Amino acid sequence: YDLDALRNEVFPLDRLGQRDDFELIRDEDHTLPGRVEGFRVTFSYDEADKSATVDLLSALDPGTNVIYILVISCETACYEREKGAIEDILDSWTVESGLR
């Protein structure tokens, strides 16, 4: 398993990125303690006449055997209103060693 496959594990980001209504807000590497490597992606897209925003943290253990994923998603207006709380949650996310 690798980070390229992980990018599309929950959402088909490669396909979504080609849509006109897709807006990439953040795409950055993210490393957690214990050499857990991953990325954080934030994006918005329209679905059924509503705009949704997704914040996705994904990571792989050093042996590339275990994936860790945290997704927070809501309508874009809700995301903007609760952005501070969402940031706090994502910034505090950790992976316990030995967790499988």
GROMACS .gro file of C-alpha atoms in nm:
model
  100
    1TYR     CA    1   0.000   0.000   0.000
    2ASP     CA    2   0.126   0.351  -0.069
    3LEU     CA    3   0.030   0.715  -0.024
    4ASP     CA    4  -0.092   0.744  -0.384
    5ALA     CA    5  -0.351   0.472  -0.323
    6LEU     CA    6  -0.437   0.625   0.014
    7ARG     CA    7  -0.532   0.954  -0.154
    8ASN     CA    8  -0.836   0.787  -0.313
    9GLU     CA    9  -0.929   0.551  -0.029
   10VAL     CA   10  -1.239   0.740   0.092
   11PHE     CA   11  -1.307   0.991  -0.186
   12PRO     CA   12  -1.203   0.954  -0.551
   13LEU     CA   13  -0.988   1.268  -0.533
   14ASP     CA   14  -0.831   1.212  -0.873
   15ARG     CA   15  -1.177   1.210  -1.035
   16LEU     CA   16  -1.328   1.482  -0.813
   17GLY     CA   17  -1.038   1.711  -0.897
   18GLN     CA   18  -1.149   1.715  -1.259
   19ARG     CA   19  -1.498   1.849  -1.179
   20ASP     CA   20  -1.578   2.216  -1.235
   21ASP     CA   21  -1.744   2.242  -0.893
   22PHE     CA   22  -1.440   2.103  -0.707
   23GLU     CA   23  -1.225   2.344  -0.505
   24LEU     CA   24  -0.902   2.223  -0.347
   25ILE     CA   25  -0.848   2.425  -0.029
   26ARG     CA   26  -0.550   2.239   0.123
   27ASP     CA   27  -0.323   1.957   0.014
   28GLU     CA   28  -0.021   1.906   0.238
   29ASP     CA   29   0.198   1.634   0.382
   30HIS     CA   30   0.123   1.545   0.741
   31THR     CA   31   0.351   1.344   0.969
   32LEU     CA   32   0.237   1.206   1.303
   33PRO     CA   33   0.463   1.084   1.583
   34GLY     CA   34   0.608   0.737   1.531
   35ARG     CA   35   0.698   0.800   1.166
   36VAL     CA   36   0.335   0.775   1.060
   37GLU     CA   37   0.337   0.950   0.720
   38GLY     CA   38   0.035   1.091   0.546
   39PHE     CA   39  -0.141   1.397   0.420
   40ARG     CA   40  -0.423   1.637   0.491
   41VAL     CA   41  -0.660   1.741   0.216
   42THR     CA   42  -0.943   1.991   0.246
   43PHE     CA   43  -1.181   2.041  -0.044
   44SER     CA   44  -1.530   2.158  -0.136
   45TYR     CA   45  -1.765   2.031  -0.404
   46ASP     CA   46  -2.132   2.058  -0.496
   47GLU     CA   47  -2.364   1.765  -0.446
   48ALA     CA   48  -2.743   1.765  -0.491
   49ASP     CA   49  -2.771   2.148  -0.498
   50LYS     CA   50  -2.562   2.185  -0.182
   51SER     CA   51  -2.197   2.260  -0.126
   52ALA     CA   52  -2.003   2.027   0.104
   53THR     CA   53  -1.658   2.073   0.254
   54VAL     CA   54  -1.444   1.777   0.351
   55ASP     CA   55  -1.134   1.773   0.573
   56LEU     CA   56  -0.947   1.445   0.538
   57LEU     CA   57  -0.641   1.327   0.732
   58SER     CA   58  -0.492   1.000   0.609
   59ALA     CA   59  -0.175   0.823   0.717
   60LEU     CA   60   0.020   0.497   0.683
   61ASP     CA   61   0.225   0.321   0.947
   62PRO     CA   62   0.600   0.291   0.874
   63GLY     CA   63   0.555  -0.063   0.741
   64THR     CA   64   0.277   0.054   0.506
   65ASN     CA   65   0.047  -0.214   0.648
   66VAL     CA   66  -0.203  -0.009   0.846
   67ILE     CA   67  -0.399   0.294   0.730
   68TYR     CA   68  -0.541   0.561   0.958
   69ILE     CA   69  -0.812   0.795   0.832
   70LEU     CA   70  -1.007   1.077   0.993
   71VAL     CA   71  -1.279   1.251   0.789
   72ILE     CA   72  -1.487   1.550   0.889
   73SER     CA   73  -1.747   1.665   0.639
   74CYS     CA   74  -2.049   1.893   0.643
   75GLU     CA   75  -2.224   2.152   0.432
   76THR     CA   76  -1.986   2.434   0.349
   77ALA     CA   77  -2.180   2.689   0.558
   78CYS     CA   78  -2.158   2.456   0.860
   79TYR     CA   79  -1.786   2.396   0.796
   80GLU     CA   80  -1.716   2.770   0.787
   81ARG     CA   81  -1.917   2.826   1.104
   82GLU     CA   82  -1.742   2.540   1.291
   83LYS     CA   83  -1.397   2.580   1.133
   84GLY     CA   84  -1.223   2.654   1.465
   85ALA     CA   85  -1.357   2.339   1.632
   86ILE     CA   86  -1.275   2.130   1.322
   87GLU     CA   87  -0.917   2.262   1.322
   88ASP     CA   88  -0.882   2.179   1.693
   89ILE     CA   89  -1.001   1.823   1.635
   90LEU     CA   90  -0.773   1.761   1.339
   91ASP     CA   91  -0.472   1.924   1.508
   92SER     CA   92  -0.517   1.702   1.814
   93TRP     CA   93  -0.549   1.372   1.625
   94THR     CA   94  -0.287   1.115   1.721
   95VAL     CA   95  -0.226   0.747   1.654
   96GLU     CA   96  -0.157   0.523   1.950
   97SER     CA   97   0.152   0.305   1.905
   98GLY     CA   98   0.070  -0.059   1.866
   99LEU     CA   99  -0.290   0.014   1.766
  100ARG     CA  100  -0.419  -0.228   1.506
   0.00000   0.00000   0.00000
